[in-house]
Amino acid sequence: MSTAMSLRQDSTPAGDVRDRLIIGLDLPSVEEARRTVDRIGEAGTFYKIGYQLAYAGGFELARELVAGGKKVFLDLKLHDIGNTVEEGVRSVARLGATFLTVHAYPQTMRAAVAGRAGSSLKILAVTVLTSYDQQDLAEAGYAPGLTPAELVERRAVQARDIGIDGIVCAAPEAARVRAVVGPDRLIVTPGIRPAGAEAGDQKRIVTPAEGIRLGADHLVVARPIIKAADPRASAEAIVAEIAGAV
Ligand SMILES: O=C(O)c1cc(=O)[nH]c(=O)n1[C@@H]1O[C@H](COP(=O)(O)O)[C@@H](O)[C@H]1O
């Protein structure tokens, strides 16, 4: 079956629990990503395209996925001078994606909110990467003793005040973030590992069920699905775990 045809048949209703799982297509080519999407089939409704695939023709795939009824998260983690971010976001908004990430710096967030005006694109602010711990923050020049949770909270306050649509953080910080941003903004958590899966470079990890119980609206999972012998079975197991935790 062609990708376009299988995608069309896979379109899902609003409120579908499968939308809580965002599958990261961290793959080297559009062809490989298409194959993975086809293998996952109806188990996947929401896909993330990040650096690796975006710089290898992934924008074309983003349009294709949207046309086939899938939701797309463009994880470009923008951060530049205000004018460049605003105009960049304006271009991204035309691709039909649902989410776009920017780093949670105030100038960048303000520019992104201005750039998405009039579109349905939602801006997610990446607070502190899930591969960072306190030592990584100190190495990057932040005050010794500043914890990821403290910096996440400070950035969540700024993101809320600027009008950002959602926050990306590690699940252990989700409750603190929810208290800051309230019920209407989204919390999206990477750093998710099914029980027994390898952490890899992630440091602040939880299982899918814990992520949902801690208050995440969406979980981002890449390697545990795309590197699995059976990506569809892996995605289905995570969706089932999410369904059991909501
Ligand atoms: O913005 C993201 O999606 C993101 C933010 C973050 O703090 N940590 C993080 O891992 N991510 C992304 O989430 C995905 C996690 O991939 P896996 O660790 O393979 O599940 C990768 O595509 C990362 O780029």
PDB file of C-alpha atoms and ligand atoms in Angstrom:
ATOM      1  CA  MET A   1       0.000   0.000   0.000  1.00  0.00           C
ATOM      2  CA  SER A   2       1.343   3.481  -0.830  1.00  0.00           C
ATOM      3  CA  THR A   3       2.157   5.818   2.035  1.00  0.00           C
ATOM      4  CA  ALA A   4      -0.359   8.430   0.900  1.00  0.00           C
ATOM      5  CA  MET A   5      -3.156   5.871   0.773  1.00  0.00           C
ATOM      6  CA  SER A   6      -2.349   4.267   4.111  1.00  0.00           C
ATOM      7  CA  LEU A   7      -2.092   7.699   5.735  1.00  0.00           C
ATOM      8  CA  ARG A   8      -5.478   8.779   4.486  1.00  0.00           C
ATOM      9  CA  GLN A   9      -7.106   5.663   5.875  1.00  0.00           C
ATOM     10  CA  ASP A  10      -5.389   6.265   9.196  1.00  0.00           C
ATOM     11  CA  SER A  11      -6.838   9.698   9.938  1.00  0.00           C
ATOM     12  CA  THR A  12      -8.105   9.787  13.508  1.00  0.00           C
ATOM     13  CA  PRO A  13     -10.876  11.632  15.346  1.00  0.00           C
ATOM     14  CA  ALA A  14     -10.167  14.497  17.727  1.00  0.00           C
ATOM     15  CA  GLY A  15      -9.550  13.401  21.305  1.00  0.00           C
ATOM     16  CA  ASP A  16      -8.064  10.072  20.245  1.00  0.00           C
ATOM     17  CA  VAL A  17      -5.759   8.687  22.954  1.00  0.00           C
ATOM     18  CA  ARG A  18      -3.201   7.937  20.212  1.00  0.00           C
ATOM     19  CA  ASP A  19      -2.663  11.683  19.840  1.00  0.00           C
ATOM     20  CA  ARG A  20      -1.119  11.677  23.337  1.00  0.00           C
ATOM     21  CA  LEU A  21       1.872   9.829  21.849  1.00  0.00           C
ATOM     22  CA  ILE A  22       4.150  11.840  19.555  1.00  0.00           C
ATOM     23  CA  ILE A  23       6.516   9.569  17.660  1.00  0.00           C
ATOM     24  CA  GLY A  24       9.895  11.111  16.897  1.00  0.00           C
ATOM     25  CA  LEU A  25      11.032  10.326  13.352  1.00  0.00           C
ATOM     26  CA  ASP A  26      14.739  10.696  14.148  1.00  0.00           C
ATOM     27  CA  LEU A  27      15.783   8.984  10.930  1.00  0.00           C
ATOM     28  CA  PRO A  28      18.306   9.824   8.190  1.00  0.00           C
ATOM     29  CA  SER A  29      16.062   9.978   5.120  1.00  0.00           C
ATOM     30  CA  VAL A  30      12.510  10.661   4.012  1.00  0.00           C
ATOM     31  CA  GLU A  31      12.352   7.180   2.475  1.00  0.00           C
ATOM     32  CA  GLU A  32      13.211   5.542   5.787  1.00  0.00           C
ATOM     33  CA  ALA A  33      10.762   7.784   7.632  1.00  0.00           C
ATOM     34  CA  ARG A  34       7.971   6.918   5.158  1.00  0.00           C
ATOM     35  CA  ARG A  35       8.677   3.223   5.653  1.00  0.00           C
ATOM     36  CA  THR A  36       8.538   3.641   9.431  1.00  0.00           C
ATOM     37  CA  VAL A  37       5.251   5.580   9.256  1.00  0.00           C
ATOM     38  CA  ASP A  38       3.789   2.850   7.050  1.00  0.00           C
ATOM     39  CA  ARG A  39       4.961   0.125   9.437  1.00  0.00           C
ATOM     40  CA  ILE A  40       3.448   1.927  12.431  1.00  0.00           C
ATOM     41  CA  GLY A  41       0.177   2.345  10.524  1.00  0.00           C
ATOM     42  CA  GLU A  42      -2.878   3.251  12.542  1.00  0.00           C
ATOM     43  CA  ALA A  43      -0.979   3.086  15.836  1.00  0.00           C
ATOM     44  CA  GLY A  44       0.642   6.470  15.052  1.00  0.00           C
ATOM     45  CA  THR A  45      -1.359   9.669  14.609  1.00  0.00           C
ATOM     46  CA  PHE A  46       1.195  12.335  15.611  1.00  0.00           C
ATOM     47  CA  TYR A  47       4.785  12.528  14.307  1.00  0.00           C
ATOM     48  CA  LYS A  48       7.728  14.706  15.237  1.00  0.00           C
ATOM     49  CA  ILE A  49      10.272  15.830  12.656  1.00  0.00           C
ATOM     50  CA  GLY A  50      13.495  17.134  14.191  1.00  0.00           C
ATOM     51  CA  TYR A  51      16.961  18.203  13.019  1.00  0.00           C
ATOM     52  CA  GLN A  52      18.034  14.916  11.450  1.00  0.00           C
ATOM     53  CA  LEU A  53      15.042  14.503   9.147  1.00  0.00           C
ATOM     54  CA  ALA A  54      14.203  18.193   8.631  1.00  0.00           C
ATOM     55  CA  TYR A  55      17.651  18.802   7.134  1.00  0.00           C
ATOM     56  CA  ALA A  56      17.255  15.705   4.932  1.00  0.00           C
ATOM     57  CA  GLY A  57      14.062  16.723   3.107  1.00  0.00           C
ATOM     58  CA  GLY A  58      11.689  16.373   6.052  1.00  0.00           C
ATOM     59  CA  PHE A  59       9.576  19.422   5.260  1.00  0.00           C
ATOM     60  CA  GLU A  60       8.220  17.644   2.195  1.00  0.00           C
ATOM     61  CA  LEU A  61       7.296  14.701   4.426  1.00  0.00           C
ATOM     62  CA  ALA A  62       5.659  17.095   6.894  1.00  0.00           C
ATOM     63  CA  ARG A  63       3.332  18.351   4.145  1.00  0.00           C
ATOM     64  CA  GLU A  64       2.635  14.765   3.068  1.00  0.00           C
ATOM     65  CA  LEU A  65       1.789  13.635   6.607  1.00  0.00           C
ATOM     66  CA  VAL A  66      -0.535  16.602   7.142  1.00  0.00           C
ATOM     67  CA  ALA A  67      -2.258  15.893   3.797  1.00  0.00           C
ATOM     68  CA  GLY A  68      -2.691  12.274   4.940  1.00  0.00           C
ATOM     69  CA  GLY A  69      -4.467  13.304   8.157  1.00  0.00           C
ATOM     70  CA  LYS A  70      -1.550  12.947  10.577  1.00  0.00           C
ATOM     71  CA  LYS A  71      -0.499  15.661  12.994  1.00  0.00           C
ATOM     72  CA  VAL A  72       3.032  17.014  12.725  1.00  0.00           C
ATOM     73  CA  PHE A  73       5.325  18.506  15.348  1.00  0.00           C
ATOM     74  CA  LEU A  74       8.239  20.379  13.774  1.00  0.00           C
ATOM     75  CA  ASP A  75      10.949  20.242  16.401  1.00  0.00           C
ATOM     76  CA  LEU A  76      13.251  22.947  15.059  1.00  0.00           C
ATOM     77  CA  LYS A  77      14.147  24.441  18.464  1.00  0.00           C
ATOM     78  CA  LEU A  78      14.528  27.920  16.999  1.00  0.00           C
ATOM     79  CA  HIS A  79      16.695  30.490  18.763  1.00  0.00           C
ATOM     80  CA  ASP A  80      18.013  33.627  17.001  1.00  0.00           C
ATOM     81  CA  ILE A  81      17.477  37.392  16.934  1.00  0.00           C
ATOM     82  CA  GLY A  82      13.815  38.371  17.145  1.00  0.00           C
ATOM     83  CA  ASN A  83      13.286  39.300  13.490  1.00  0.00           C
ATOM     84  CA  THR A  84      14.783  36.033  12.250  1.00  0.00           C
ATOM     85  CA  VAL A  85      12.670  33.947  14.637  1.00  0.00           C
ATOM     86  CA  GLU A  86       9.463  35.833  13.797  1.00  0.00           C
ATOM     87  CA  GLU A  87       9.916  35.495  10.030  1.00  0.00           C
ATOM     88  CA  GLY A  88      11.038  31.878  10.370  1.00  0.00           C
ATOM     89  CA  VAL A  89       7.947  31.003  12.382  1.00  0.00           C
ATOM     90  CA  ARG A  90       5.799  32.749   9.754  1.00  0.00           C
ATOM     91  CA  SER A  91       7.274  30.424   7.102  1.00  0.00           C
ATOM     92  CA  VAL A  92       6.813  27.323   9.281  1.00  0.00           C
ATOM     93  CA  ALA A  93       3.173  28.274   9.940  1.00  0.00           C
ATOM     94  CA  ARG A  94       2.451  27.785   6.216  1.00  0.00           C
ATOM     95  CA  LEU A  95       3.491  24.109   6.359  1.00  0.00           C
ATOM     96  CA  GLY A  96       0.378  23.036   8.275  1.00  0.00           C
ATOM     97  CA  ALA A  97       2.206  21.676  11.321  1.00  0.00           C
ATOM     98  CA  THR A  98       0.473  21.523  14.703  1.00  0.00           C
ATOM     99  CA  PHE A  99       3.499  22.245  16.969  1.00  0.00           C
ATOM    100  CA  LEU A 100       6.822  24.054  16.588  1.00  0.00           C
ATOM    101  CA  THR A 101       9.534  24.269  19.247  1.00  0.00           C
ATOM    102  CA  VAL A 102      11.636  27.297  20.179  1.00  0.00           C
ATOM    103  CA  HIS A 103      14.088  27.606  23.049  1.00  0.00           C
ATOM    104  CA  ALA A 104      12.528  29.268  26.096  1.00  0.00           C
ATOM    105  CA  TYR A 105      14.434  32.561  25.939  1.00  0.00           C
ATOM    106  CA  PRO A 106      12.147  35.585  26.361  1.00  0.00           C
ATOM    107  CA  GLN A 107      13.152  37.429  23.133  1.00  0.00           C
ATOM    108  CA  THR A 108      12.787  34.222  21.147  1.00  0.00           C
ATOM    109  CA  MET A 109       9.418  33.324  22.673  1.00  0.00           C
ATOM    110  CA  ARG A 110       8.006  36.834  22.049  1.00  0.00           C
ATOM    111  CA  ALA A 111       9.124  36.703  18.420  1.00  0.00           C
ATOM    112  CA  ALA A 112       7.649  33.224  17.932  1.00  0.00           C
ATOM    113  CA  VAL A 113       4.273  34.289  19.338  1.00  0.00           C
ATOM    114  CA  ALA A 114       4.253  37.275  16.957  1.00  0.00           C
ATOM    115  CA  GLY A 115       5.219  35.031  14.015  1.00  0.00           C
ATOM    116  CA  ARG A 116       2.446  32.492  14.553  1.00  0.00           C
ATOM    117  CA  ALA A 117      -0.304  35.148  14.812  1.00  0.00           C
ATOM    118  CA  GLY A 118      -3.250  34.356  12.566  1.00  0.00           C
ATOM    119  CA  SER A 119      -2.274  30.702  12.095  1.00  0.00           C
ATOM    120  CA  SER A 120      -3.227  27.498  13.915  1.00  0.00           C
ATOM    121  CA  LEU A 121       0.406  26.666  14.718  1.00  0.00           C
ATOM    122  CA  LYS A 122       1.108  26.187  18.421  1.00  0.00           C
ATOM    123  CA  ILE A 123       4.462  27.240  19.845  1.00  0.00           C
ATOM    124  CA  LEU A 124       6.128  25.006  22.424  1.00  0.00           C
ATOM    125  CA  ALA A 125       8.934  26.422  24.550  1.00  0.00           C
ATOM    126  CA  VAL A 126      11.771  24.011  25.361  1.00  0.00           C
ATOM    127  CA  THR A 127      12.725  24.813  28.954  1.00  0.00           C
ATOM    128  CA  VAL A 128      15.701  22.647  30.021  1.00  0.00           C
ATOM    129  CA  LEU A 129      16.656  19.744  27.769  1.00  0.00           C
ATOM    130  CA  THR A 130      15.936  16.304  29.228  1.00  0.00           C
ATOM    131  CA  SER A 131      19.565  15.315  28.641  1.00  0.00           C
ATOM    132  CA  TYR A 132      20.684  18.001  31.132  1.00  0.00           C
ATOM    133  CA  ASP A 133      21.254  17.621  34.853  1.00  0.00           C
ATOM    134  CA  GLN A 134      22.494  20.176  37.377  1.00  0.00           C
ATOM    135  CA  GLN A 135      26.123  19.609  36.401  1.00  0.00           C
ATOM    136  CA  ASP A 136      25.363  20.255  32.731  1.00  0.00           C
ATOM    137  CA  LEU A 137      23.711  23.564  33.671  1.00  0.00           C
ATOM    138  CA  ALA A 138      26.763  24.603  35.717  1.00  0.00           C
ATOM    139  CA  GLU A 139      29.051  23.650  32.819  1.00  0.00           C
ATOM    140  CA  ALA A 140      26.927  25.841  30.510  1.00  0.00           C
ATOM    141  CA  GLY A 141      27.515  28.862  32.784  1.00  0.00           C
ATOM    142  CA  TYR A 142      24.415  28.881  34.978  1.00  0.00           C
ATOM    143  CA  ALA A 143      24.814  29.629  38.693  1.00  0.00           C
ATOM    144  CA  PRO A 144      26.272  26.662  40.557  1.00  0.00           C
ATOM    145  CA  GLY A 145      23.469  25.052  42.530  1.00  0.00           C
ATOM    146  CA  LEU A 146      20.707  25.996  40.067  1.00  0.00           C
ATOM    147  CA  THR A 147      18.677  22.831  39.479  1.00  0.00           C
ATOM    148  CA  PRO A 148      16.926  21.916  36.213  1.00  0.00           C
ATOM    149  CA  ALA A 149      13.577  22.043  38.074  1.00  0.00           C
ATOM    150  CA  GLU A 150      14.213  25.630  39.250  1.00  0.00           C
ATOM    151  CA  LEU A 151      15.194  26.805  35.769  1.00  0.00           C
ATOM    152  CA  VAL A 152      12.238  24.972  34.194  1.00  0.00           C
ATOM    153  CA  GLU A 153       9.867  26.762  36.588  1.00  0.00           C
ATOM    154  CA  ARG A 154      11.370  30.178  35.901  1.00  0.00           C
ATOM    155  CA  ARG A 155      11.117  29.620  32.148  1.00  0.00           C
ATOM    156  CA  ALA A 156       7.544  28.327  32.471  1.00  0.00           C
ATOM    157  CA  VAL A 157       6.554  31.575  34.231  1.00  0.00           C
ATOM    158  CA  GLN A 158       8.124  33.614  31.417  1.00  0.00           C
ATOM    159  CA  ALA A 159       6.538  31.408  28.722  1.00  0.00           C
ATOM    160  CA  ARG A 160       3.098  31.796  30.330  1.00  0.00           C
ATOM    161  CA  ASP A 161       3.437  35.571  30.604  1.00  0.00           C
ATOM    162  CA  ILE A 162       4.507  35.820  26.962  1.00  0.00           C
ATOM    163  CA  GLY A 163       1.551  33.716  25.761  1.00  0.00           C
ATOM    164  CA  ILE A 164       3.347  30.555  24.645  1.00  0.00           C
ATOM    165  CA  ASP A 165       0.986  27.639  23.872  1.00  0.00           C
ATOM    166  CA  GLY A 166       2.891  24.834  25.561  1.00  0.00           C
ATOM    167  CA  ILE A 167       5.957  23.795  27.529  1.00  0.00           C
ATOM    168  CA  VAL A 168       8.486  21.047  26.821  1.00  0.00           C
ATOM    169  CA  CYS A 169      10.049  19.696  30.011  1.00  0.00           C
ATOM    170  CA  ALA A 170      10.968  16.411  31.647  1.00  0.00           C
ATOM    171  CA  ALA A 171       7.988  14.668  33.244  1.00  0.00           C
ATOM    172  CA  PRO A 172       9.314  14.982  36.820  1.00  0.00           C
ATOM    173  CA  GLU A 173       8.876  18.766  36.442  1.00  0.00           C
ATOM    174  CA  ALA A 174       5.365  18.561  34.957  1.00  0.00           C
ATOM    175  CA  ALA A 175       3.452  19.165  38.202  1.00  0.00           C
ATOM    176  CA  ARG A 176       5.480  22.290  38.953  1.00  0.00           C
ATOM    177  CA  VAL A 177       4.933  23.515  35.413  1.00  0.00           C
ATOM    178  CA  ARG A 178       1.194  22.797  35.567  1.00  0.00           C
ATOM    179  CA  ALA A 179       0.912  24.858  38.744  1.00  0.00           C
ATOM    180  CA  VAL A 180       2.508  27.764  36.863  1.00  0.00           C
ATOM    181  CA  VAL A 181       0.795  27.546  33.465  1.00  0.00           C
ATOM    182  CA  GLY A 182      -2.668  26.316  34.495  1.00  0.00           C
ATOM    183  CA  PRO A 183      -4.907  23.818  32.713  1.00  0.00           C
ATOM    184  CA  ASP A 184      -5.110  25.442  29.290  1.00  0.00           C
ATOM    185  CA  ARG A 185      -1.485  25.304  28.173  1.00  0.00           C
ATOM    186  CA  LEU A 186       0.061  22.083  26.942  1.00  0.00           C
ATOM    187  CA  ILE A 187       2.802  20.114  28.654  1.00  0.00           C
ATOM    188  CA  VAL A 188       4.864  17.930  26.330  1.00  0.00           C
ATOM    189  CA  THR A 189       7.440  15.565  27.824  1.00  0.00           C
ATOM    190  CA  PRO A 190      10.289  13.728  26.075  1.00  0.00           C
ATOM    191  CA  GLY A 191      12.661  11.555  28.099  1.00  0.00           C
ATOM    192  CA  ILE A 192      10.113   8.721  28.154  1.00  0.00           C
ATOM    193  CA  ARG A 193      11.288   5.138  28.467  1.00  0.00           C
ATOM    194  CA  PRO A 194       9.064   2.047  28.701  1.00  0.00           C
ATOM    195  CA  ALA A 195      10.190  -0.194  31.582  1.00  0.00           C
ATOM    196  CA  GLY A 196      13.456  -1.917  30.693  1.00  0.00           C
ATOM    197  CA  ALA A 197      14.312   0.340  27.706  1.00  0.00           C
ATOM    198  CA  GLU A 198      17.785   1.906  27.516  1.00  0.00           C
ATOM    199  CA  ALA A 199      18.030   5.529  28.700  1.00  0.00           C
ATOM    200  CA  GLY A 200      20.644   6.445  26.065  1.00  0.00           C
ATOM    201  CA  ASP A 201      21.593  10.126  26.451  1.00  0.00           C
ATOM    202  CA  GLN A 202      18.418  11.010  28.407  1.00  0.00           C
ATOM    203  CA  LYS A 203      18.904  11.858  32.097  1.00  0.00           C
ATOM    204  CA  ARG A 204      15.487  12.850  33.528  1.00  0.00           C
ATOM    205  CA  ILE A 205      13.390   9.871  32.362  1.00  0.00           C
ATOM    206  CA  VAL A 206      10.074   8.218  33.380  1.00  0.00           C
ATOM    207  CA  THR A 207       7.827   5.496  31.936  1.00  0.00           C
ATOM    208  CA  PRO A 208       4.853   6.394  29.696  1.00  0.00           C
ATOM    209  CA  ALA A 209       2.325   5.743  32.492  1.00  0.00           C
ATOM    210  CA  GLU A 210       4.317   7.900  34.934  1.00  0.00           C
ATOM    211  CA  GLY A 211       4.572  10.683  32.348  1.00  0.00           C
ATOM    212  CA  ILE A 212       0.792  10.811  31.975  1.00  0.00           C
ATOM    213  CA  ARG A 213       0.186  10.558  35.737  1.00  0.00           C
ATOM    214  CA  LEU A 214       2.642  13.403  36.304  1.00  0.00           C
ATOM    215  CA  GLY A 215       0.466  15.612  34.097  1.00  0.00           C
ATOM    216  CA  ALA A 216       1.856  15.466  30.554  1.00  0.00           C
ATOM    217  CA  ASP A 217      -0.606  16.101  27.720  1.00  0.00           C
ATOM    218  CA  HIS A 218       1.689  14.501  25.152  1.00  0.00           C
ATOM    219  CA  LEU A 219       4.671  12.143  25.433  1.00  0.00           C
ATOM    220  CA  VAL A 220       7.487  12.278  22.878  1.00  0.00           C
ATOM    221  CA  VAL A 221       9.105   8.911  22.144  1.00  0.00           C
ATOM    222  CA  ALA A 222      11.593   8.204  19.371  1.00  0.00           C
ATOM    223  CA  ARG A 223      14.228   5.438  19.752  1.00  0.00           C
ATOM    224  CA  PRO A 224      12.099   2.990  21.782  1.00  0.00           C
ATOM    225  CA  ILE A 225       9.671   2.946  18.810  1.00  0.00           C
ATOM    226  CA  ILE A 226      11.683   3.631  15.661  1.00  0.00           C
ATOM    227  CA  LYS A 227      14.557   1.314  16.618  1.00  0.00           C
ATOM    228  CA  ALA A 228      12.245  -1.481  17.796  1.00  0.00           C
ATOM    229  CA  ALA A 229      12.102  -4.712  15.786  1.00  0.00           C
ATOM    230  CA  ASP A 230       8.346  -4.069  15.542  1.00  0.00           C
ATOM    231  CA  PRO A 231       7.707  -0.301  15.721  1.00  0.00           C
ATOM    232  CA  ARG A 232       3.948  -0.762  15.483  1.00  0.00           C
ATOM    233  CA  ALA A 233       3.854  -3.150  18.446  1.00  0.00           C
ATOM    234  CA  SER A 234       6.036  -0.767  20.457  1.00  0.00           C
ATOM    235  CA  ALA A 235       3.752   2.211  19.648  1.00  0.00           C
ATOM    236  CA  GLU A 236       0.647   0.164  20.468  1.00  0.00           C
ATOM    237  CA  ALA A 237       2.106  -0.905  23.810  1.00  0.00           C
ATOM    238  CA  ILE A 238       2.867   2.708  24.731  1.00  0.00           C
ATOM    239  CA  VAL A 239      -0.614   3.858  23.673  1.00  0.00           C
ATOM    240  CA  ALA A 240      -2.118   1.065  25.799  1.00  0.00           C
ATOM    241  CA  GLU A 241       0.019   2.180  28.752  1.00  0.00           C
ATOM    242  CA  ILE A 242      -1.166   5.787  28.218  1.00  0.00           C
ATOM    243  CA  ALA A 243      -4.806   4.643  28.001  1.00  0.00           C
ATOM    244  CA  GLY A 244      -4.386   2.802  31.293  1.00  0.00           C
ATOM    245  CA  ALA A 245      -2.980   5.885  33.023  1.00  0.00           C
ATOM    246  CA  VAL A 246      -5.470   8.576  31.931  1.00  0.00           C
TER     247      VAL A 246
HETATM  248  O1  LIG B   1      11.980  19.164  21.976  1.00  0.00           O
HETATM  249  C1  LIG B   1      12.062  17.926  22.095  1.00  0.00           C
HETATM  250  O2  LIG B   1      11.282  17.188  21.513  1.00  0.00           O
HETATM  251  C2  LIG B   1      13.043  17.394  23.054  1.00  0.00           C
HETATM  252  C3  LIG B   1      13.322  18.198  24.138  1.00  0.00           C
HETATM  253  C4  LIG B   1      14.068  17.662  25.205  1.00  0.00           C
HETATM  254  O3  LIG B   1      14.290  18.312  26.231  1.00  0.00           O
HETATM  255  N1  LIG B   1      14.523  16.386  25.107  1.00  0.00           N
HETATM  256  C5  LIG B   1      14.297  15.605  24.003  1.00  0.00           C
HETATM  257  O4  LIG B   1      14.714  14.434  23.996  1.00  0.00           O
HETATM  258  N2  LIG B   1      13.599  16.128  22.931  1.00  0.00           N
HETATM  259  C6  LIG B   1      13.420  15.322  21.697  1.00  0.00           C
HETATM  260  O5  LIG B   1      12.636  14.177  22.008  1.00  0.00           O
HETATM  261  C7  LIG B   1      13.118  13.038  21.291  1.00  0.00           C
HETATM  262  C8  LIG B   1      13.461  11.962  22.291  1.00  0.00           C
HETATM  263  O6  LIG B   1      13.989  10.865  21.619  1.00  0.00           O
HETATM  264  P1  LIG B   1      14.234   9.473  22.336  1.00  0.00           P
HETATM  265  O7  LIG B   1      15.171   9.749  23.489  1.00  0.00           O
HETATM  266  O8  LIG B   1      14.870   8.636  21.264  1.00  0.00           O
HETATM  267  O9  LIG B   1      12.896   8.970  22.791  1.00  0.00           O
HETATM  268  C9  LIG B   1      14.314  13.500  20.448  1.00  0.00           C
HETATM  269  O10 LIG B   1      13.842  13.710  19.127  1.00  0.00           O
HETATM  270  C10 LIG B   1      14.722  14.817  21.070  1.00  0.00           C
HETATM  271  O11 LIG B   1      15.213  15.725  20.116  1.00  0.00           O
END
